[in-house]
Short mmCIF file of N, CA and C and ligand atoms in Angstrom, two decimals:
data_model
loop_
_atom_site.label_atom_id
_atom_site.label_comp_id
_atom_site.label_asym_id
_atom_site.label_seq_id
_atom_site.Cartn_x
_atom_site.Cartn_y
_atom_site.Cartn_z
N MET A 1 -37.33 -62.40 15.83
CA MET A 1 -37.06 -62.27 14.31
C MET A 1 -36.36 -60.33 14.43
N ALA A 2 -35.72 -60.28 13.25
CA ALA A 2 -34.96 -59.28 13.24
C ALA A 2 -36.40 -57.87 12.42
N ASP A 3 -36.10 -56.72 13.13
CA ASP A 3 -36.60 -55.44 12.84
C ASP A 3 -36.04 -54.71 11.89
N LEU A 4 -36.80 -54.18 10.88
CA LEU A 4 -36.48 -53.28 9.90
C LEU A 4 -35.47 -52.31 10.00
N LEU A 5 -34.75 -51.94 10.00
CA LEU A 5 -33.86 -50.87 9.86
C LEU A 5 -34.49 -49.73 9.90
N ALA A 6 -34.42 -48.42 11.16
CA ALA A 6 -34.89 -47.65 11.12
C ALA A 6 -33.90 -46.22 11.13
N GLU A 7 -34.50 -45.37 10.94
CA GLU A 7 -33.71 -43.69 10.40
C GLU A 7 -33.16 -43.77 11.99
N PRO A 8 -31.50 -43.27 11.67
CA PRO A 8 -30.99 -42.54 10.74
C PRO A 8 -30.17 -44.20 10.34
N ALA A 9 -30.21 -45.40 11.03
CA ALA A 9 -29.17 -46.12 11.13
C ALA A 9 -29.18 -46.78 9.67
N ARG A 10 -30.46 -46.52 9.38
CA ARG A 10 -31.07 -47.12 8.11
C ARG A 10 -30.04 -46.01 6.52
N SER A 11 -30.35 -45.25 6.81
CA SER A 11 -29.30 -44.33 5.53
C SER A 11 -27.78 -44.31 6.06
N GLU A 12 -27.79 -44.25 7.42
CA GLU A 12 -25.94 -44.38 7.21
C GLU A 12 -25.45 -45.68 6.75
N ALA A 13 -26.15 -46.53 7.03
CA ALA A 13 -25.57 -48.26 6.25
C ALA A 13 -25.73 -47.89 4.96
N LEU A 14 -27.05 -47.24 4.29
CA LEU A 14 -27.24 -47.35 2.44
C LEU A 14 -25.89 -46.62 2.35
N ALA A 15 -25.53 -45.82 3.19
CA ALA A 15 -25.03 -44.85 1.96
C ALA A 15 -22.99 -45.10 2.41
N GLU A 16 -23.16 -45.94 3.49
CA GLU A 16 -21.74 -46.51 3.64
C GLU A 16 -21.89 -47.90 2.53
N LEU A 17 -23.06 -49.21 2.24
CA LEU A 17 -22.92 -49.55 0.98
C LEU A 17 -22.86 -49.22 0.22
N ALA A 18 -23.58 -47.86 -0.70
CA ALA A 18 -23.40 -47.73 -2.18
C ALA A 18 -22.14 -47.26 -2.39
N GLU A 19 -21.11 -46.74 -1.08
CA GLU A 19 -19.64 -46.29 -1.14
C GLU A 19 -19.38 -47.93 -2.02
N LEU A 20 -19.65 -48.87 -1.56
CA LEU A 20 -19.31 -50.11 -1.71
C LEU A 20 -19.24 -51.27 -3.43
N GLY A 21 -20.92 -50.20 -3.72
CA GLY A 21 -21.16 -50.31 -4.62
C GLY A 21 -22.76 -51.61 -4.71
N TRP A 22 -23.58 -51.28 -3.90
CA TRP A 22 -24.77 -51.57 -3.42
C TRP A 22 -25.75 -50.67 -3.37
N ARG A 23 -26.65 -51.14 -4.38
CA ARG A 23 -27.75 -50.21 -4.93
C ARG A 23 -28.90 -50.45 -4.66
N PRO A 24 -29.86 -49.93 -4.34
CA PRO A 24 -31.58 -50.64 -4.52
C PRO A 24 -31.81 -51.34 -5.60
N ALA A 25 -32.73 -52.73 -5.13
CA ALA A 25 -32.72 -53.54 -5.90
C ALA A 25 -34.44 -54.08 -6.20
N ASP A 26 -34.05 -54.31 -7.92
CA ASP A 26 -35.70 -54.24 -7.73
C ASP A 26 -36.90 -53.68 -7.24
N ASP A 27 -38.56 -53.64 -6.88
CA ASP A 27 -39.02 -52.98 -6.51
C ASP A 27 -39.30 -53.23 -5.20
N ARG A 28 -38.15 -54.20 -3.87
CA ARG A 28 -38.50 -54.14 -2.74
C ARG A 28 -37.73 -53.79 -2.12
N ASP A 29 -38.01 -53.32 -0.83
CA ASP A 29 -36.49 -53.02 0.30
C ASP A 29 -35.55 -53.84 0.37
N ALA A 30 -35.03 -53.93 -0.59
CA ALA A 30 -34.01 -54.74 -0.91
C ALA A 30 -32.71 -53.90 -1.84
N ILE A 31 -31.58 -54.42 -1.36
CA ILE A 31 -30.07 -54.26 -1.70
C ILE A 31 -29.03 -55.15 -2.62
N GLY A 32 -28.86 -54.31 -3.75
CA GLY A 32 -27.70 -55.64 -4.84
C GLY A 32 -26.75 -55.14 -4.89
N LYS A 33 -25.85 -55.90 -5.59
CA LYS A 33 -24.53 -56.07 -6.17
C LYS A 33 -24.35 -57.17 -7.24
N THR A 34 -23.30 -57.38 -8.03
CA THR A 34 -23.09 -57.43 -8.84
C THR A 34 -21.35 -57.99 -8.89
N TYR A 35 -21.11 -59.02 -8.50
CA TYR A 35 -19.53 -59.09 -8.13
C TYR A 35 -18.77 -60.32 -9.22
N ARG A 36 -18.18 -59.81 -9.83
CA ARG A 36 -17.22 -60.21 -10.66
C ARG A 36 -15.62 -60.54 -10.06
N PHE A 37 -15.67 -61.61 -10.64
CA PHE A 37 -14.62 -62.53 -10.14
C PHE A 37 -13.80 -62.94 -10.93
N ALA A 38 -12.38 -63.41 -11.00
CA ALA A 38 -10.99 -63.93 -12.39
C ALA A 38 -11.89 -64.99 -13.15
N ASN A 39 -12.29 -65.84 -12.67
CA ASN A 39 -13.05 -67.51 -13.00
C ASN A 39 -14.18 -67.61 -12.45
N PHE A 40 -14.49 -69.03 -12.70
CA PHE A 40 -15.32 -69.22 -12.45
C PHE A 40 -15.54 -69.77 -10.70
N ILE A 41 -14.24 -70.93 -10.71
CA ILE A 41 -13.44 -70.78 -9.28
C ILE A 41 -13.65 -70.56 -8.00
N ASP A 42 -12.80 -69.09 -8.85
CA ASP A 42 -12.81 -67.91 -7.31
C ASP A 42 -14.13 -67.77 -7.46
N ALA A 43 -15.29 -67.07 -8.19
CA ALA A 43 -17.03 -67.26 -8.02
C ALA A 43 -17.65 -67.94 -7.48
N PHE A 44 -17.35 -69.63 -7.58
CA PHE A 44 -17.82 -70.31 -6.55
C PHE A 44 -17.36 -70.48 -5.27
N GLY A 45 -16.44 -70.41 -5.39
CA GLY A 45 -15.61 -70.61 -4.14
C GLY A 45 -15.77 -69.41 -2.51
N TRP A 46 -16.14 -68.18 -3.43
CA TRP A 46 -16.33 -67.03 -2.29
C TRP A 46 -17.63 -67.48 -1.94
N MET A 47 -19.11 -68.17 -3.06
CA MET A 47 -20.30 -68.24 -2.79
C MET A 47 -19.88 -69.23 -1.80
N THR A 48 -19.20 -70.28 -1.94
CA THR A 48 -18.93 -71.60 -0.70
C THR A 48 -18.68 -70.38 0.65
N ARG A 49 -18.18 -69.96 0.97
CA ARG A 49 -17.49 -69.12 2.10
C ARG A 49 -18.51 -68.23 2.27
N VAL A 50 -19.12 -67.49 1.69
CA VAL A 50 -20.18 -67.03 2.17
C VAL A 50 -21.47 -67.43 2.68
N ALA A 51 -21.77 -68.91 2.10
CA ALA A 51 -22.84 -69.42 2.53
C ALA A 51 -22.71 -70.84 4.17
N ILE A 52 -21.31 -71.02 4.10
CA ILE A 52 -21.07 -71.22 5.47
C ILE A 52 -21.38 -70.32 6.84
N TRP A 53 -21.22 -68.63 6.36
CA TRP A 53 -21.46 -67.46 7.36
C TRP A 53 -22.99 -67.21 7.31
N ALA A 54 -23.75 -67.59 5.86
CA ALA A 54 -25.33 -67.30 5.72
C ALA A 54 -25.99 -68.45 6.74
N GLU A 55 -25.69 -69.29 6.47
CA GLU A 55 -25.76 -70.66 7.68
C GLU A 55 -25.72 -70.14 9.16
N LYS A 56 -24.82 -70.02 8.98
CA LYS A 56 -24.42 -70.01 10.88
C LYS A 56 -25.78 -68.74 11.43
N TRP A 57 -25.76 -67.80 10.03
CA TRP A 57 -26.33 -66.44 10.67
C TRP A 57 -28.07 -66.38 10.55
N ASN A 58 -28.26 -67.98 9.61
CA ASN A 58 -29.47 -68.38 9.00
C ASN A 58 -30.08 -67.33 8.76
N HIS A 59 -29.50 -66.62 7.25
CA HIS A 59 -29.83 -65.18 6.93
C HIS A 59 -28.94 -65.43 5.30
N HIS A 60 -29.94 -66.10 4.62
CA HIS A 60 -29.71 -66.22 2.88
C HIS A 60 -29.84 -65.36 1.94
N PRO A 61 -28.97 -65.19 1.33
CA PRO A 61 -28.66 -64.39 -0.05
C PRO A 61 -29.58 -65.10 -1.21
N GLU A 62 -30.65 -63.95 -2.02
CA GLU A 62 -30.86 -64.54 -3.19
C GLU A 62 -29.69 -63.90 -3.98
N TRP A 63 -29.07 -65.12 -4.78
CA TRP A 63 -27.88 -65.22 -5.40
C TRP A 63 -28.45 -65.92 -7.09
N ARG A 64 -27.19 -65.54 -8.17
CA ARG A 64 -27.66 -66.19 -9.32
C ARG A 64 -26.08 -65.95 -9.51
N ASN A 65 -25.41 -67.11 -9.72
CA ASN A 65 -23.79 -66.76 -10.30
C ASN A 65 -23.95 -67.46 -11.88
N VAL A 66 -23.28 -66.55 -12.93
CA VAL A 66 -22.75 -67.14 -14.46
C VAL A 66 -21.38 -67.33 -14.60
N TYR A 67 -21.03 -68.27 -14.29
CA TYR A 67 -19.40 -68.09 -15.18
C TYR A 67 -18.70 -67.49 -14.15
N LYS A 68 -18.51 -66.30 -14.08
CA LYS A 68 -17.42 -65.35 -13.35
C LYS A 68 -17.86 -64.27 -12.12
N THR A 69 -19.71 -64.14 -12.69
CA THR A 69 -20.31 -63.21 -12.08
C THR A 69 -21.34 -63.59 -11.19
N VAL A 70 -21.57 -62.77 -9.90
CA VAL A 70 -22.42 -63.76 -8.69
C VAL A 70 -23.32 -61.87 -8.66
N GLU A 71 -24.58 -62.28 -8.72
CA GLU A 71 -25.84 -60.98 -8.74
C GLU A 71 -26.19 -61.74 -7.68
N VAL A 72 -25.87 -60.76 -6.47
CA VAL A 72 -26.49 -61.26 -4.95
C VAL A 72 -27.83 -59.55 -5.15
N VAL A 73 -28.52 -60.45 -4.24
CA VAL A 73 -29.47 -59.26 -3.96
C VAL A 73 -29.85 -59.70 -1.99
N LEU A 74 -29.97 -59.08 -1.15
CA LEU A 74 -30.17 -58.91 0.41
C LEU A 74 -31.84 -58.30 0.69
N THR A 75 -32.47 -59.35 0.69
CA THR A 75 -33.27 -58.53 1.84
C THR A 75 -33.67 -59.56 2.85
N THR A 76 -34.60 -59.20 4.25
CA THR A 76 -34.87 -59.98 5.48
C THR A 76 -36.76 -60.59 4.70
N HIS A 77 -36.28 -61.74 4.42
CA HIS A 77 -38.28 -61.96 3.97
C HIS A 77 -39.11 -61.83 4.69
N ASP A 78 -38.93 -62.40 6.51
CA ASP A 78 -39.75 -62.26 7.37
C ASP A 78 -39.57 -61.04 8.15
N ALA A 79 -38.75 -60.39 7.55
CA ALA A 79 -39.23 -58.77 7.93
C ALA A 79 -39.77 -57.89 6.95
N GLY A 80 -39.81 -58.03 5.62
CA GLY A 80 -40.24 -57.76 4.65
C GLY A 80 -39.36 -56.12 4.30
N GLY A 81 -38.32 -56.68 4.60
CA GLY A 81 -37.30 -55.61 4.44
C GLY A 81 -36.04 -55.37 4.71
N LEU A 82 -35.40 -54.43 4.40
CA LEU A 82 -34.17 -54.56 5.02
C LEU A 82 -33.65 -54.98 6.87
N THR A 83 -33.01 -55.14 6.88
CA THR A 83 -32.69 -55.38 8.73
C THR A 83 -31.27 -55.61 8.92
N ASP A 84 -30.73 -55.56 10.01
CA ASP A 84 -29.09 -55.58 10.01
C ASP A 84 -28.10 -56.86 9.78
N LEU A 85 -29.47 -57.72 9.74
CA LEU A 85 -29.26 -59.52 9.04
C LEU A 85 -28.38 -58.69 7.38
N ASP A 86 -28.98 -57.99 7.11
CA ASP A 86 -28.78 -57.89 5.58
C ASP A 86 -27.32 -56.92 5.75
N VAL A 87 -27.34 -55.88 6.59
CA VAL A 87 -26.06 -55.28 6.46
C VAL A 87 -24.93 -56.12 6.91
N LYS A 88 -25.18 -56.99 8.04
CA LYS A 88 -24.04 -57.65 8.22
C LYS A 88 -23.67 -58.23 7.17
N LEU A 89 -24.94 -59.41 6.61
CA LEU A 89 -24.29 -60.61 5.06
C LEU A 89 -23.34 -59.91 4.80
N ALA A 90 -23.98 -58.66 3.94
CA ALA A 90 -23.35 -57.96 2.99
C ALA A 90 -21.60 -57.35 2.97
N THR A 91 -21.84 -56.79 4.41
CA THR A 91 -20.19 -56.30 4.93
C THR A 91 -19.13 -57.64 4.46
N LYS A 92 -19.76 -58.61 5.33
CA LYS A 92 -19.06 -59.84 5.43
C LYS A 92 -19.07 -60.81 3.72
N MET A 93 -19.24 -60.10 3.06
CA MET A 93 -19.17 -60.84 1.76
C MET A 93 -18.16 -59.40 1.09
N GLU A 94 -18.36 -58.24 1.43
CA GLU A 94 -17.48 -57.19 0.97
C GLU A 94 -15.76 -57.92 1.61
N GLN A 95 -15.73 -58.50 2.80
CA GLN A 95 -15.22 -58.79 3.52
C GLN A 95 -14.17 -59.55 2.64
N LEU A 96 -15.37 -61.34 2.26
CA LEU A 96 -14.75 -62.61 1.78
C LEU A 96 -14.19 -62.16 0.12
N ALA A 97 -14.80 -61.26 -0.14
CA ALA A 97 -14.66 -61.21 -1.62
C ALA A 97 -13.31 -59.89 -1.94
N GLY A 98 -12.59 -59.44 -0.97
CA GLY A 98 -11.29 -58.71 0.05
C GLY A 98 -11.72 -57.28 -0.91
N CYS A 99 -12.63 -57.23 -0.76
CA CYS A 99 -12.83 -55.57 -1.24
C CYS A 99 -12.56 -54.46 -0.38
C1 LIG B 101 -36.89 -70.67 8.56
C2 LIG B 101 -36.04 -69.88 8.69
O1 LIG B 101 -35.50 -69.79 9.90
C3 LIG B 101 -35.75 -68.60 8.00
O2 LIG B 101 -37.07 -68.49 6.47
C4 LIG B 101 -34.51 -67.63 8.22
C5 LIG B 101 -34.07 -68.45 6.55
N1 LIG B 101 -33.18 -67.68 5.92
C6 LIG B 101 -33.77 -66.53 5.74
N2 LIG B 101 -32.77 -65.31 4.59
C7 LIG B 101 -33.51 -63.97 4.55
N3 LIG B 101 -32.98 -63.24 3.84
N4 LIG B 101 -34.38 -64.13 4.89
C8 LIG B 101 -35.39 -64.67 5.69
O3 LIG B 101 -36.47 -64.19 6.19
C9 LIG B 101 -34.48 -65.48 6.39
N5 LIG B 101 -35.63 -66.20 7.39
#
């Protein structure tokens, strides 16, 4: 099981992700971002590509798609907070979104 991110790596990772628009999410140890795409097919296609990596890494996002937008929250349920898996998946999401 992945270990919770520890300092200083935690602050460094969250600062880098904050530059990309990731913010603390709700009242948990989680990060969130809303992605906006040109259309529904681009949004859903991105979700499909992310899903392949999520399944490969056995680490899955909490997400909600409405038309062109995808609201994403990442946390590691088994660890009760943020781990390197969340950083890895957020980074992959950015790559696949072309950010
Ligand atoms: C049983 C299965 O391996 C676990 O439930 C995996 C699945 N995907 C997961 N995804 C996330 N975000 N956190 C987890 O702790 C997690 N655990």
